[in-house]
Amino acid sequence: NHNYGIATIHSKMCNSFPADWSSAEQTQLDSIDSIRKCLIGEKMTYETLPGSNNRTGAEESILIGGNLSILENLAASDSDINTDSKILFIEEVEEYLYNIDRMLWNLKRSGKFDKLKGLIVGGFNKIKPDDPGEDFGKTVYEMVLEKVKEYNYPVCFDFPVGHQKENYALKCGVKHRLTVSGDLVQLKEI
């Protein structure tokens, strides 16, 4: 997306498709079908319940993002993302909390949070447990909110994207409207 100016899709990988489609959960089938809908050009709208850690607001901009450790590893490369005036989404899997904190600090220190229009935090799944007696002491919610506390854009947590059954396809490089309210979170392609 960044190098060629074309839309890309962040979605499930084929190895997460069910072996037996007849016993798959509906949410898993719906998220797989979202890939098809993206590929045929259907405009996408996703809604989820609000969370107590969300920060309300509404903004329109280009959607970008992906896996947090991949985004961090792309820093200063030809594939680094420009977050200025964009809606950024992040997700992660199988990391220690201290690694997540380090990666979030990297994004903050490199200015990736400075000029956002909105932040979407997807699934942070299968967090690795701390060694006994060496608890990190912060949740993902607390870490993210710490890094963006001085900014006023909307932030939503637990969005259905990431390494999980409910992992909806997102079109990167395409304009969306993010609405975070006390009643609903909506990401709508416009």
XYZ file of N, CA and C in Angstrom:
570
model
N 0.819 -1.193 0.000
C 0.000 0.000 0.000
C 0.864 1.258 0.000
N 1.835 1.313 0.889
C 2.681 2.494 1.005
C 3.553 2.686 -0.239
N 4.139 1.620 -0.735
C 5.083 1.729 -1.844
C 4.423 1.899 -3.208
N 3.230 1.349 -3.383
C 2.615 1.354 -4.713
C 1.298 2.119 -4.789
N 0.808 2.627 -3.673
C -0.402 3.438 -3.685
C -1.659 2.664 -4.027
N -1.662 1.369 -3.762
C -2.862 0.570 -4.009
C -3.389 0.045 -2.678
N -4.676 -0.180 -2.624
C -5.276 -0.706 -1.399
C -4.776 -2.119 -1.137
N -4.628 -2.438 0.123
C -4.240 -3.786 0.537
C -5.242 -4.260 1.582
N -5.221 -5.540 1.857
C -6.176 -6.106 2.812
C -5.427 -6.745 3.970
N -5.852 -6.405 5.168
C -5.391 -7.073 6.391
C -6.525 -8.019 6.775
N -6.238 -9.323 6.804
C -7.309 -10.278 7.068
C -6.760 -11.582 7.617
N -7.652 -12.532 7.768
C -7.267 -13.880 8.175
C -6.309 -14.471 7.163
N -5.454 -15.358 7.650
C -4.607 -16.125 6.747
C -5.287 -17.478 6.524
N -4.983 -18.099 5.423
C -5.651 -19.352 5.063
C -5.480 -20.439 6.113
N -4.375 -20.430 6.843
C -4.182 -21.471 7.853
C -5.135 -21.327 9.035
N -5.898 -20.234 9.099
C -6.878 -20.076 10.174
C -8.292 -20.433 9.728
N -8.427 -20.899 8.477
C -9.734 -21.337 8.004
C -10.063 -22.668 8.680
N -11.355 -22.930 8.936
C -11.717 -24.169 9.629
C -11.494 -25.405 8.753
N -11.102 -26.483 9.390
C -10.955 -27.756 8.673
C -12.324 -28.311 8.298
N -13.304 -28.065 9.168
C -14.672 -28.532 8.926
C -15.596 -27.317 8.929
N -15.967 -26.857 7.746
C -16.781 -25.656 7.613
C -18.145 -25.817 8.275
N -18.660 -27.029 8.318
C -20.001 -27.246 8.870
C -20.047 -27.037 10.388
N -18.904 -27.123 11.055
C -18.908 -26.926 12.509
C -18.285 -25.581 12.924
N -17.976 -24.737 11.957
C -17.384 -23.427 12.269
C -18.421 -22.495 12.894
N -17.947 -21.635 13.773
C -18.823 -20.635 14.379
C -19.197 -19.590 13.335
N -20.386 -18.997 13.476
C -20.865 -18.025 12.492
C -19.934 -16.813 12.395
N -19.405 -16.357 13.514
C -18.506 -15.200 13.487
C -17.248 -15.503 12.674
N -16.771 -16.751 12.744
C -15.605 -17.152 11.954
C -15.959 -17.157 10.469
N -17.127 -17.687 10.135
C -17.569 -17.711 8.731
C -17.769 -16.289 8.203
N -18.350 -15.425 9.029
C -18.578 -14.036 8.609
C -17.257 -13.307 8.360
N -16.276 -13.541 9.221
C -15.004 -12.841 9.028
C -14.266 -13.371 7.793
N -14.400 -14.654 7.501
C -13.804 -15.195 6.276
C -14.523 -14.625 5.056
N -15.849 -14.528 5.136
C -16.612 -13.965 4.019
C -16.284 -12.490 3.806
N -15.816 -11.798 4.848
C -15.450 -10.390 4.684
C -14.276 -10.241 3.710
N -13.434 -11.252 3.603
C -12.330 -11.216 2.634
C -12.904 -11.185 1.216
N -13.864 -12.070 0.957
C -14.511 -12.112 -0.362
C -15.157 -10.766 -0.682
N -15.866 -10.220 0.296
C -16.544 -8.943 0.080
C -15.553 -7.832 -0.241
N -14.406 -7.820 0.443
C -13.372 -6.820 0.136
C -12.867 -6.990 -1.290
N -12.608 -8.230 -1.675
C -12.026 -8.503 -2.994
C -12.972 -8.165 -4.145
N -14.286 -8.248 -3.924
C -15.220 -7.910 -5.000
C -15.616 -6.432 -4.967
N -15.034 -5.680 -4.012
C -15.241 -4.229 -3.996
C -16.413 -3.753 -3.165
N -16.981 -4.620 -2.368
C -18.085 -4.195 -1.516
C -17.575 -3.210 -0.468
N -18.325 -2.141 -0.229
C -17.955 -1.191 0.831
C -18.260 -1.836 2.175
N -17.288 -1.781 3.053
C -17.364 -2.506 4.314
C -17.793 -1.585 5.456
N -18.606 -2.145 6.370
C -18.985 -1.470 7.604
C -18.920 -2.496 8.722
N -18.215 -2.144 9.792
C -18.110 -3.020 10.952
C -18.576 -2.272 12.179
N -19.331 -2.955 13.000
C -19.812 -2.376 14.248
C -19.491 -3.316 15.390
N -19.155 -2.745 16.531
C -18.865 -3.530 17.721
C -19.331 -2.745 18.942
N -19.452 -3.442 20.033
C -19.900 -2.797 21.266
C -18.812 -1.881 21.817
N -19.213 -0.794 22.463
C -18.217 0.102 23.054
C -17.584 -0.518 24.289
N -16.402 -0.040 24.609
C -15.707 -0.494 25.802
C -15.481 0.663 26.753
N -15.282 0.344 28.011
C -15.132 1.388 29.026
C -13.828 2.168 28.882
N -12.857 1.620 28.176
C -11.583 2.320 27.982
C -11.552 3.168 26.715
N -12.590 3.076 25.893
C -12.618 3.830 24.647
C -12.637 5.329 24.903
N -12.164 6.068 23.905
C -12.231 7.526 23.930
C -13.103 7.929 22.754
N -14.177 8.638 23.007
C -15.184 8.923 21.986
C -14.717 9.986 20.991
N -15.387 9.963 19.843
C -15.126 10.923 18.788
C -15.426 10.297 17.444
N -15.339 11.109 16.402
C -15.575 10.621 15.044
C -14.613 11.335 14.107
N -14.022 10.580 13.205
C -13.065 11.126 12.236
C -13.141 10.334 10.935
N -12.768 10.995 9.846
C -12.668 10.353 8.537
C -11.242 10.465 8.039
N -10.709 9.358 7.528
C -9.372 9.385 6.951
C -9.057 8.025 6.325
N -7.858 7.943 5.786
C -7.335 6.698 5.226
C -7.003 5.757 6.382
N -7.356 4.480 6.241
C -7.070 3.463 7.240
C -5.748 2.775 6.910
N -4.886 2.650 7.914
C -3.619 1.944 7.764
C -3.361 1.138 9.028
N -2.408 0.223 8.970
C -2.027 -0.467 10.186
C -1.716 -1.926 9.967
N -1.766 -2.663 11.089
C -1.489 -4.079 11.051
C -0.943 -4.576 12.371
N -0.207 -5.660 12.300
C 0.397 -6.282 13.462
C 1.459 -5.356 14.046
N 1.389 -5.133 15.356
C 2.263 -4.167 16.022
C 3.742 -4.482 15.833
N 4.145 -5.734 16.015
C 5.575 -6.060 15.880
C 6.045 -5.902 14.437
N 5.189 -6.175 13.468
C 5.557 -5.963 12.058
C 5.720 -4.466 11.799
N 4.777 -3.658 12.287
C 4.875 -2.209 12.086
C 6.163 -1.664 12.695
N 6.501 -2.145 13.882
C 7.732 -1.691 14.522
C 8.956 -2.107 13.701
N 8.950 -3.327 13.192
C 10.098 -3.812 12.423
C 10.258 -3.132 11.072
N 9.197 -2.512 10.572
C 9.279 -1.796 9.297
C 9.802 -0.372 9.451
N 9.946 0.088 10.678
C 10.386 1.463 10.926
C 11.686 1.764 10.193
N 11.720 2.926 9.569
C 12.883 3.435 8.836
C 13.243 2.592 7.615
N 12.343 1.735 7.178
C 12.576 0.966 5.951
C 11.726 1.554 4.822
N 11.881 1.023 3.629
C 11.065 1.479 2.501
C 9.580 1.179 2.703
N 9.261 0.287 3.622
C 7.868 -0.082 3.882
C 7.305 0.559 5.147
N 8.031 1.489 5.745
C 7.554 2.191 6.935
C 6.261 2.914 6.595
N 5.339 2.980 7.553
C 4.060 3.644 7.301
C 4.106 5.107 7.743
N 3.372 5.925 7.015
C 3.191 7.329 7.367
C 1.825 7.432 8.026
N 1.796 7.773 9.303
C 0.540 7.811 10.050
C -0.105 9.194 10.090
N 0.544 10.201 9.529
C 0.004 11.565 9.599
C -1.392 11.632 8.992
N -2.334 12.118 9.797
C -3.733 12.307 9.395
C -4.406 11.011 8.956
N -4.006 9.889 9.534
C -4.585 8.583 9.190
C -5.287 7.979 10.410
N -6.121 6.983 10.147
C -6.681 6.140 11.200
C -5.792 4.902 11.245
N -5.182 4.653 12.384
C -4.252 3.544 12.554
C -4.916 2.422 13.334
N -4.739 1.176 12.860
C -5.166 0.035 13.665
C -3.954 -0.827 13.978
N -3.980 -1.398 15.182
C -2.895 -2.279 15.619
C -3.506 -3.524 16.259
N -2.772 -4.625 16.163
C -3.146 -5.880 16.818
C -1.866 -6.656 17.084
N -1.944 -7.638 17.987
C -0.753 -8.414 18.308
C -1.142 -9.769 18.894
N -0.220 -10.699 18.831
C -0.456 -12.046 19.343
C 0.839 -12.609 19.922
N 0.685 -13.386 20.995
C 1.776 -14.138 21.611
C 3.010 -13.288 21.940
N 2.784 -12.192 22.643
C 3.882 -11.342 23.096
C 3.793 -11.158 24.602
N 4.897 -10.846 25.208
C 4.915 -10.454 26.613
C 4.451 -9.005 26.714
N 3.842 -8.653 27.848
C 3.394 -7.278 28.046
C 4.539 -6.290 27.937
N 5.704 -6.620 28.458
C 6.826 -5.683 28.377
C 7.264 -5.460 26.939
N 7.135 -6.475 26.070
C 7.448 -6.287 24.650
C 6.422 -5.379 23.980
N 5.157 -5.562 24.333
C 4.108 -4.701 23.783
C 4.363 -3.254 24.191
N 4.710 -3.039 25.447
C 5.005 -1.691 25.923
C 6.175 -1.083 25.147
N 7.228 -1.860 24.946
C 8.395 -1.383 24.196
C 8.002 -1.000 22.769
N 7.179 -1.836 22.126
C 6.762 -1.539 20.749
C 5.894 -0.283 20.688
N 5.010 -0.123 21.666
C 4.182 1.090 21.713
C 5.033 2.330 21.951
N 6.052 2.219 22.824
C 6.968 3.350 23.030
C 7.708 3.673 21.730
N 8.084 2.651 20.982
C 8.760 2.878 19.709
C 7.867 3.681 18.770
N 6.593 3.311 18.671
C 5.673 4.069 17.813
C 5.516 5.501 18.313
N 5.416 5.661 19.621
C 5.280 7.017 20.168
C 6.522 7.852 19.894
N 7.691 7.306 20.197
C 8.941 8.062 20.036
C 9.258 8.362 18.582
N 8.747 7.535 17.682
C 8.977 7.798 16.262
C 7.889 8.686 15.658
N 6.976 9.200 16.503
C 5.966 10.153 16.046
C 4.751 9.537 15.393
N 4.609 8.233 15.463
C 3.483 7.565 14.777
C 2.126 7.904 15.385
N 2.084 8.318 16.650
C 0.818 8.665 17.303
C 0.512 10.164 17.247
N 1.491 10.981 16.863
C 1.368 12.437 16.980
C 0.231 13.063 16.184
N 0.055 12.655 14.943
C -0.898 13.338 14.058
C -2.000 12.419 13.553
N -2.318 11.390 14.322
C -3.387 10.474 13.927
C -4.740 11.160 13.920
N -5.661 10.589 13.152
C -7.069 10.980 13.204
C -7.842 10.053 14.134
N -7.337 8.836 14.335
C -7.993 7.880 15.209
C -7.120 6.655 15.389
N -7.373 5.912 16.469
C -6.609 4.711 16.772
C -7.573 3.571 17.086
N -7.377 2.456 16.403
C -8.167 1.249 16.613
C -7.233 0.182 17.174
N -7.578 -0.336 18.335
C -6.785 -1.388 18.962
C -7.585 -2.677 18.843
N -7.069 -3.605 18.049
C -7.736 -4.879 17.846
C -7.371 -5.865 18.927
N -7.378 -7.131 18.570
C -7.082 -8.174 19.526
C -5.612 -8.205 19.912
N -5.366 -8.299 21.184
C -4.028 -8.563 21.731
C -4.177 -9.889 22.454
N -3.974 -10.961 21.699
C -4.345 -12.298 22.145
C -3.149 -13.139 22.551
N -3.450 -14.129 23.365
C -2.457 -15.101 23.826
C -1.226 -14.406 24.413
N -1.485 -13.381 25.243
C -0.399 -12.664 25.915
C 0.400 -13.679 26.733
N 1.708 -13.652 26.591
C 2.566 -14.573 27.332
C 2.610 -14.164 28.799
N 2.527 -15.130 29.706
C 2.528 -14.790 31.139
C 3.907 -14.337 31.613
N 3.887 -13.381 32.543
C 5.132 -12.928 33.167
C 5.710 -14.043 34.027
N 6.991 -13.981 34.266
C 7.610 -14.904 35.214
C 7.042 -14.613 36.604
N 6.838 -15.645 37.421
C 6.311 -15.412 38.771
C 7.167 -14.393 39.537
N 6.480 -13.418 40.127
C 7.165 -12.390 40.900
C 7.707 -11.248 40.072
N 7.575 -11.326 38.763
C 8.079 -10.259 37.886
C 6.949 -9.707 37.017
N 5.814 -9.447 37.650
C 4.662 -8.939 36.922
C 4.966 -7.574 36.317
N 4.535 -7.379 35.066
C 4.784 -6.111 34.388
C 3.985 -4.983 35.026
N 2.737 -5.254 35.377
C 1.969 -4.275 36.144
C 1.074 -3.353 35.355
N 0.992 -3.502 34.036
C 0.091 -2.671 33.241
C -0.648 -3.550 32.254
N -1.889 -3.163 31.973
C -2.670 -3.844 30.946
C -2.396 -3.191 29.594
N -2.819 -3.834 28.523
C -2.692 -3.241 27.189
C -3.462 -1.927 27.136
N -4.649 -1.886 27.754
C -5.432 -0.646 27.784
C -4.614 0.482 28.408
N -4.025 0.219 29.559
C -3.252 1.240 30.259
C -2.042 1.682 29.451
N -1.368 0.740 28.810
C -0.189 1.090 28.007
C -0.561 1.991 26.838
N -1.626 1.630 26.111
C -2.032 2.433 24.951
C -2.460 3.821 25.403
N -3.320 3.881 26.410
C -3.813 5.190 26.861
C -2.691 6.076 27.383
N -1.681 5.483 27.992
C -0.510 6.238 28.436
C 0.194 6.888 27.246
N 0.302 6.171 26.141
C 1.049 6.673 24.979
C 0.290 7.740 24.199
N -1.039 7.778 24.323
C -1.833 8.730 23.531
C -2.583 9.740 24.393
N -2.211 9.858 25.658
C -2.973 10.692 26.588
C -3.040 12.162 26.181
N -2.024 12.669 25.512
C -2.042 14.103 25.176
C -2.759 14.409 23.861
N -3.256 13.395 23.193
C -3.943 13.594 21.913
C -5.455 13.508 22.114
N -6.209 14.082 21.167
C -7.659 14.161 21.321
C -8.447 13.289 20.348
N -7.803 12.448 19.581
C -8.533 11.642 18.602
C -9.239 10.456 19.273
N -10.268 9.908 18.583
C -10.969 8.750 19.141
C -10.066 7.521 19.197
N -10.277 6.723 20.241
C -9.538 5.473 20.430
C -10.556 4.396 20.778
N -10.481 3.261 20.093
C -11.350 2.148 20.471
C -10.513 0.901 20.689
N -10.964 0.096 21.637
C -10.283 -1.141 22.002
C -11.146 -2.343 21.644
N -10.505 -3.488 21.549
C -11.175 -4.775 21.328
C -11.944 -4.822 20.014
N -11.426 -4.130 19.012
C -12.046 -4.179 17.690
C -11.815 -5.576 17.104
N -12.759 -6.111 16.348
C -12.657 -7.490 15.847
C -11.673 -7.652 14.682
N -10.407 -7.435 14.986
C -9.329 -7.638 14.021
C -8.112 -8.159 14.777
N -7.442 -9.131 14.212
C -6.272 -9.705 14.860
C -6.254 -11.210 14.738
N -5.426 -11.835 15.511
C -5.260 -13.292 15.467
C -6.327 -13.948 16.332
N -7.543 -14.012 15.799
C -8.694 -14.519 16.533
C -9.754 -14.958 15.529
N -10.774 -15.658 15.999
C -11.825 -16.125 15.090
C -12.551 -14.951 14.450
N -12.838 -13.925 15.249
C -13.531 -12.737 14.738
C -12.471 -11.740 14.264
N -12.025 -11.952 13.030
C -10.944 -11.158 12.444
C -11.414 -10.681 11.074
N -12.016 -9.516 11.050
C -12.608 -9.015 9.815
C -11.571 -8.354 8.917
N -11.762 -8.514 7.641
C -10.855 -7.943 6.647
C -10.976 -6.424 6.646
N -9.836 -5.751 6.689
C -9.791 -4.292 6.644
C -9.030 -3.857 5.405
N -9.534 -2.833 4.729
C -8.891 -2.302 3.529
C -7.952 -1.164 3.928
N -6.668 -1.413 3.810
C -5.666 -0.384 4.090
C -5.502 0.499 2.862
N -5.368 1.797 3.098
C -5.213 2.733 1.996
C -6.539 3.229 1.454
N -7.619 2.926 2.156
C -8.966 3.317 1.731
C -9.571 4.209 2.818
N -10.334 5.213 2.396
C -10.919 6.157 3.350
C -12.060 5.495 4.129
N -12.038 5.722 5.447
C -13.049 5.194 6.358
C -13.509 6.296 7.297
N -14.647 6.062 7.918
C -15.117 6.920 9.010
C -15.142 6.063 10.267
N -14.433 6.517 11.296
C -14.420 5.857 12.594
C -15.290 6.663 13.540
N -16.301 6.011 14.112
C -17.171 6.635 15.096
C -17.097 5.821 16.376
N -16.685 6.474 17.453
C -16.606 5.827 18.757
C -17.524 6.621 19.685
N -18.618 5.989 20.090
C -19.558 6.648 20.997
C -19.792 5.756 22.205
N -20.606 6.234 23.121
C -20.940 5.444 24.293
C -21.851 4.281 23.975
N -22.461 4.304 22.785
C -23.411 3.259 22.403
C -22.856 2.279 21.383
N -21.888 2.713 20.581
C -21.476 1.899 19.451
C -20.095 2.333 18.948
N -19.373 1.390 18.389
C -18.158 1.690 17.630
C -18.436 1.248 16.215
N -18.194 2.137 15.254
C -18.421 1.792 13.850
C -17.227 2.239 13.021
N -16.778 1.345 12.147
C -15.767 1.661 11.142
C -16.442 1.432 9.808
N -16.574 2.508 9.024
C -17.341 2.449 7.788
C -16.487 2.978 6.641
N -16.369 2.152 5.613
C -15.669 2.579 4.400
C -16.524 3.625 3.689
N -15.861 4.720 3.259
C -16.628 5.778 2.560
C -16.044 6.065 1.194
